[in-house]
mmCIF file of C-alpha atoms and ligand atoms in Angstrom:
data_model
loop_
_atom_site.group_PDB
_atom_site.id
_atom_site.type_symbol
_atom_site.label_atom_id
_atom_site.label_comp_id
_atom_site.label_asym_id
_atom_site.label_seq_id
_atom_site.Cartn_x
_atom_site.Cartn_y
_atom_site.Cartn_z
ATOM 1 C CA MET A 1 7.227 0.523 0.843
ATOM 2 C CA SER A 2 10.600 0.109 2.584
ATOM 3 C CA ALA A 3 11.299 -3.392 1.133
ATOM 4 C CA SER A 4 10.160 -2.384 -2.297
ATOM 5 C CA VAL A 5 12.358 0.651 -2.587
ATOM 6 C CA LEU A 6 15.463 -1.604 -1.532
ATOM 7 C CA ARG A 7 14.504 -4.322 -4.020
ATOM 8 C CA LEU A 8 14.222 -1.651 -6.782
ATOM 9 C CA TYR A 9 17.476 -0.145 -5.893
ATOM 10 C CA ASN A 10 19.237 -3.642 -5.662
ATOM 11 C CA SER A 11 17.737 -4.771 -8.867
ATOM 12 C CA ILE A 12 18.219 -1.819 -11.123
ATOM 13 C CA THR A 13 21.707 -1.030 -9.891
ATOM 14 C CA ARG A 14 22.966 -4.201 -11.340
ATOM 15 C CA LYS A 15 22.168 -2.901 -14.859
ATOM 16 C CA PRO A 16 24.251 -0.337 -16.687
ATOM 17 C CA PHE A 17 23.150 3.102 -15.796
ATOM 18 C CA GLY A 18 21.293 1.686 -12.948
ATOM 19 C CA HIS A 19 22.450 4.352 -10.180
ATOM 20 C CA TRP A 20 21.607 7.126 -12.626
ATOM 21 C CA LEU A 21 18.262 5.611 -13.315
ATOM 22 C CA PHE A 22 17.411 4.947 -9.860
ATOM 23 C CA SER A 23 18.001 8.443 -8.880
ATOM 24 C CA ARG A 24 15.994 9.812 -11.750
ATOM 25 C CA LEU A 25 12.924 7.638 -10.561
ATOM 26 C CA ILE A 26 13.093 9.157 -7.109
ATOM 27 C CA CYS A 27 13.326 12.640 -8.515
ATOM 28 C CA PHE A 28 10.278 11.837 -10.759
ATOM 29 C CA LYS A 29 8.329 10.882 -7.521
ATOM 30 C CA ALA A 30 9.726 13.888 -5.491
ATOM 31 C CA PRO A 31 10.432 16.518 -8.156
ATOM 32 C CA TYR A 32 12.083 19.037 -6.081
ATOM 33 C CA PHE A 33 15.242 16.727 -5.668
ATOM 34 C CA GLY A 34 15.566 16.903 -9.461
ATOM 35 C CA SER A 35 17.034 20.520 -8.956
ATOM 36 C CA ILE A 36 20.299 19.006 -7.463
ATOM 37 C CA LYS A 37 20.470 15.965 -9.980
ATOM 38 C CA PRO A 38 21.540 13.801 -7.170
ATOM 39 C CA ARG A 39 23.358 10.360 -7.901
ATOM 40 C CA MET A 40 22.692 7.516 -5.350
ATOM 41 C CA THR A 41 25.754 5.663 -5.003
ATOM 42 C CA MET A 42 24.998 3.280 -2.094
ATOM 43 C CA LEU A 43 21.623 2.355 -0.266
ATOM 44 C CA GLU A 44 21.297 -0.344 2.356
ATOM 45 C CA PRO A 45 19.519 -0.397 5.855
ATOM 46 C CA ASN A 46 20.959 2.285 8.132
ATOM 47 C CA ARG A 47 23.165 3.697 5.477
ATOM 48 C CA ALA A 48 22.731 5.805 2.198
ATOM 49 C CA GLU A 49 25.310 7.744 0.090
ATOM 50 C CA ALA A 50 24.697 10.022 -2.741
ATOM 51 C CA SER A 51 26.884 12.796 -4.563
ATOM 52 C CA ILE A 52 25.900 15.967 -6.590
ATOM 53 C CA ALA A 53 28.196 17.597 -9.256
ATOM 54 C CA HIS A 54 29.199 21.287 -8.979
ATOM 55 C CA ARG A 55 26.974 22.513 -11.601
ATOM 56 C CA ARG A 56 25.963 26.214 -12.384
ATOM 57 C CA SER A 57 22.415 25.484 -11.228
ATOM 58 C CA VAL A 58 23.496 24.663 -7.761
ATOM 59 C CA THR A 59 25.998 27.624 -7.409
ATOM 60 C CA ASN A 60 25.595 30.528 -5.032
ATOM 61 C CA HIS A 61 27.098 34.286 -5.478
ATOM 62 C CA LEU A 62 30.421 33.073 -3.858
ATOM 63 C CA GLY A 63 30.681 30.545 -6.703
ATOM 64 C CA THR A 64 30.302 27.502 -4.121
ATOM 65 C CA VAL A 65 27.797 24.934 -3.846
ATOM 66 C CA HIS A 66 24.718 26.476 -2.468
ATOM 67 C CA ALA A 67 23.940 25.649 1.075
ATOM 68 C CA ILE A 68 20.331 24.879 0.393
ATOM 69 C CA ALA A 69 21.502 22.412 -2.410
ATOM 70 C CA LEU A 70 23.476 20.630 0.443
ATOM 71 C CA CYS A 71 20.122 20.740 2.590
ATOM 72 C CA ASN A 72 18.333 19.074 -0.301
ATOM 73 C CA LEU A 73 21.045 16.460 -0.700
ATOM 74 C CA ALA A 74 20.803 15.603 3.078
ATOM 75 C CA GLU A 75 16.976 15.322 2.856
ATOM 76 C CA PHE A 76 17.390 13.039 -0.279
ATOM 77 C CA ILE A 77 19.724 10.475 1.430
ATOM 78 C CA ALA A 78 18.039 10.770 4.871
ATOM 79 C CA GLY A 79 14.619 10.056 3.593
ATOM 80 C CA LEU A 80 15.825 7.044 1.534
ATOM 81 C CA MET A 81 17.856 5.676 4.207
ATOM 82 C CA THR A 82 14.925 5.890 6.750
ATOM 83 C CA ASP A 83 12.588 4.364 4.054
ATOM 84 C CA VAL A 84 14.718 1.311 3.658
ATOM 85 C CA SER A 85 15.412 0.914 7.336
ATOM 86 C CA ILE A 86 12.134 0.920 9.121
ATOM 87 C CA PRO A 87 9.954 -2.099 9.698
ATOM 88 C CA ALA A 88 7.170 -2.561 7.062
ATOM 89 C CA SER A 89 4.521 -1.621 9.724
ATOM 90 C CA MET A 90 6.107 1.921 10.208
ATOM 91 C CA ARG A 91 6.125 4.967 8.306
ATOM 92 C CA TRP A 92 8.286 8.268 8.371
ATOM 93 C CA ILE A 93 8.124 11.951 7.800
ATOM 94 C CA PRO A 94 10.838 14.785 8.222
ATOM 95 C CA LYS A 95 9.993 16.804 11.279
ATOM 96 C CA GLY A 96 13.089 19.194 11.410
ATOM 97 C CA MET A 97 16.487 19.668 10.411
ATOM 98 C CA SER A 98 19.406 21.477 11.867
ATOM 99 C CA VAL A 99 22.495 22.278 9.783
ATOM 100 C CA GLU A 100 26.268 23.469 9.934
ATOM 101 C CA TYR A 101 28.031 24.894 7.141
ATOM 102 C CA LEU A 102 31.573 24.148 8.050
ATOM 103 C CA LYS A 103 33.737 24.937 4.787
ATOM 104 C CA LYS A 104 33.072 26.415 1.382
ATOM 105 C CA ALA A 105 31.732 23.621 -0.797
ATOM 106 C CA VAL A 106 33.672 23.398 -3.940
ATOM 107 C CA GLY A 107 33.456 20.444 -6.271
ATOM 108 C CA THR A 108 31.367 17.330 -6.352
ATOM 109 C CA GLN A 109 29.820 16.836 -2.784
ATOM 110 C CA ARG A 110 29.311 13.555 -1.302
ATOM 111 C CA GLY A 111 26.715 12.862 1.399
ATOM 112 C CA VAL A 112 26.482 9.910 3.859
ATOM 113 C CA ALA A 113 23.385 9.451 6.125
ATOM 114 C CA THR A 114 23.015 7.103 9.206
ATOM 115 C CA PRO A 115 20.597 6.917 11.834
ATOM 116 C CA GLU A 116 21.468 7.360 15.512
ATOM 117 C CA PHE A 117 19.927 3.934 16.179
ATOM 118 C CA PRO A 118 18.404 1.404 13.990
ATOM 119 C CA PRO A 119 14.701 2.223 13.848
ATOM 120 C CA TYR A 120 12.505 -0.472 15.374
ATOM 121 C CA GLU A 121 8.727 -1.342 15.426
ATOM 122 C CA SER A 122 6.556 0.300 17.917
ATOM 123 C CA THR A 123 2.752 1.060 18.731
ATOM 124 C CA GLU A 124 3.791 4.741 19.241
ATOM 125 C CA GLY A 125 5.429 7.284 17.163
ATOM 126 C CA TYR A 126 8.884 8.247 18.057
ATOM 127 C CA GLU A 127 11.880 10.554 16.861
ATOM 128 C CA LEU A 128 14.696 9.045 15.032
ATOM 129 C CA PRO A 129 17.658 11.435 14.605
ATOM 130 C CA VAL A 130 19.426 11.007 11.457
ATOM 131 C CA ASP A 131 23.088 12.349 10.827
ATOM 132 C CA VAL A 132 24.360 13.444 7.561
ATOM 133 C CA VAL A 133 27.859 14.489 6.619
ATOM 134 C CA VAL A 134 28.782 15.937 3.367
ATOM 135 C CA THR A 135 32.405 15.960 2.203
ATOM 136 C CA ASN A 136 34.276 17.616 -0.669
ATOM 137 C CA PRO A 137 36.546 15.849 -3.066
ATOM 138 C CA GLN A 138 39.455 16.146 -0.812
ATOM 139 C CA SER A 139 37.378 14.308 1.928
ATOM 140 C CA ASP A 140 37.133 17.530 4.154
ATOM 141 C CA VAL A 141 33.740 17.851 5.930
ATOM 142 C CA VAL A 142 32.039 20.937 4.612
ATOM 143 C CA PHE A 143 28.406 20.452 5.840
ATOM 144 C CA LYS A 144 26.677 18.470 8.698
ATOM 145 C CA ALA A 145 23.061 18.078 9.206
ATOM 146 C CA ARG A 146 20.856 16.442 11.840
ATOM 147 C CA ILE A 147 17.397 15.478 10.522
ATOM 148 C CA SER A 148 14.491 14.578 13.081
ATOM 149 C CA MET A 149 12.510 11.862 11.388
ATOM 150 C CA TRP A 150 9.121 11.231 12.762
ATOM 151 C CA VAL A 151 8.664 7.344 12.885
ATOM 152 C CA SER A 152 4.991 6.249 13.568
ATOM 153 C CA PRO A 153 2.677 2.995 12.804
ATOM 154 C CA LYS A 154 1.217 3.001 9.510
ATOM 155 C CA PRO A 155 -2.534 3.652 10.011
ATOM 156 C CA ALA A 156 -4.817 0.550 9.502
ATOM 157 C CA ARG A 157 -6.290 0.427 6.194
ATOM 158 C CA ALA A 158 -9.964 1.252 6.245
HETATM 159 C C1 LIG B 1 3.693 14.418 11.675
HETATM 160 C C2 LIG B 1 4.512 15.384 12.558
HETATM 161 C C3 LIG B 1 5.981 15.210 12.102
HETATM 162 C C4 LIG B 1 4.292 14.975 13.861
HETATM 163 O O1 LIG B 1 3.003 15.256 14.410
HETATM 164 P P1 LIG B 1 2.243 14.334 15.364
HETATM 165 O O2 LIG B 1 1.013 15.039 15.803
HETATM 166 O O3 LIG B 1 3.259 14.122 16.570
HETATM 167 O O4 LIG B 1 1.998 13.055 14.641
HETATM 168 P P2 LIG B 1 0.895 12.274 14.431
HETATM 169 O O5 LIG B 1 1.431 10.743 14.132
HETATM 170 O O6 LIG B 1 -0.230 12.373 15.176
HETATM 171 O O7 LIG B 1 0.598 12.741 12.857
HETATM 172 C C5 LIG B 1 0.016 13.937 12.744
HETATM 173 C C6 LIG B 1 -0.410 14.258 11.142
HETATM 174 O O8 LIG B 1 0.667 13.814 10.409
HETATM 175 C C7 LIG B 1 0.322 12.750 9.529
HETATM 176 N N1 LIG B 1 1.411 11.893 9.199
HETATM 177 C C8 LIG B 1 2.236 11.331 10.134
HETATM 178 N N2 LIG B 1 3.282 10.536 9.551
HETATM 179 C C9 LIG B 1 3.030 10.858 8.307
HETATM 180 C C10 LIG B 1 3.804 10.248 7.282
HETATM 181 N N3 LIG B 1 4.797 9.383 7.488
HETATM 182 N N4 LIG B 1 3.391 10.502 5.978
HETATM 183 C C11 LIG B 1 2.304 11.394 5.917
HETATM 184 N N5 LIG B 1 1.644 11.927 6.830
HETATM 185 C C12 LIG B 1 1.969 11.668 8.040
HETATM 186 C C13 LIG B 1 -0.805 12.284 10.157
HETATM 187 O O9 LIG B 1 -1.610 11.479 9.253
HETATM 188 C C14 LIG B 1 -1.544 13.293 10.843
HETATM 189 O O10 LIG B 1 -2.115 14.055 9.833
HETATM 190 P P3 LIG B 1 -3.733 14.764 9.981
HETATM 191 O O11 LIG B 1 -3.157 15.799 11.041
HETATM 192 O O12 LIG B 1 -4.461 13.815 10.372
HETATM 193 O O13 LIG B 1 -3.842 15.411 8.552
HETATM 194 C C15 LIG B 1 3.966 16.815 12.305
HETATM 195 O O14 LIG B 1 4.710 17.678 13.073
HETATM 196 C C16 LIG B 1 3.908 17.410 10.778
HETATM 197 O O15 LIG B 1 3.103 17.057 9.970
HETATM 198 N N6 LIG B 1 5.006 18.199 10.593
HETATM 199 C C17 LIG B 1 5.092 18.498 9.130
HETATM 200 C C18 LIG B 1 6.074 17.557 8.486
HETATM 201 C C19 LIG B 1 6.395 17.851 6.947
HETATM 202 O O16 LIG B 1 5.699 18.296 6.386
HETATM 203 N N7 LIG B 1 7.628 17.532 6.618
HETATM 204 C C20 LIG B 1 8.015 18.066 5.445
HETATM 205 C C21 LIG B 1 7.785 17.270 4.214
HETATM 206 S S1 LIG B 1 8.872 16.095 3.574
HETATM 207 C C22 LIG B 1 9.734 17.052 2.528
HETATM 208 O O17 LIG B 1 9.259 18.034 2.125
HETATM 209 C C23 LIG B 1 11.123 16.940 2.209
HETATM 210 C C24 LIG B 1 11.527 15.371 1.864
HETATM 211 C C25 LIG B 1 10.790 14.680 1.096
HETATM 212 C C26 LIG B 1 11.307 13.329 0.883
HETATM 213 C C27 LIG B 1 12.396 12.957 1.615
HETATM 214 C C28 LIG B 1 12.998 13.630 2.534
HETATM 215 C C29 LIG B 1 12.472 14.819 2.731
#
């Protein structure tokens, strides 16, 4: 799966509206991400970036971007980054996430996901911490997340 998602991203984003289309395809596969309308802007092994616009549908009672919308953005990029970074023999699933809300989130929010270390092949499952930093249009950090990915060998096909 890893190589195919990266291949799809690299081929589709060479075309007009490719970044938009790639993001729509991911939201079709995992519909809850559609609630924040993420726009993938960069995807390569060990790094992913995406942004969300400050729309009414992601706004809280303070008029800022809802913290859970930022959590959703964090899961979106951390998941895709992990998917294109792990060896083909491995799979991943998020195990937990801790978050910090550092500043009121106003305007388009840009997230960047990176792993604590490059994921490797293993016969045993292991935890891969993924750091996500979200910045506002002024490049101030408004949100941080640390997502624990469980990376384990793909089960043998029956
Ligand atoms: C799996 C583990 C994390 C660790 O448990 P351990 O016992 O140490 O590990 P163990 O390896 O023994 O496996 C145990 C069981 O887990 C299964 N399995 C393992 N790997 C995978 C895999 N890659 N995919 C599927 N299943 C996998 C495995 O078959 C077995 O299942 P069984 O029991 O036979 O039916 C467990 O605590 C858990 O399932 N937590 C809930 C996790 C959860 O629901 N997260 C939120 C969902 S993501 C989301 O909503 C947001 C999002 C979307 C997209 C993008 C980004 C974000």
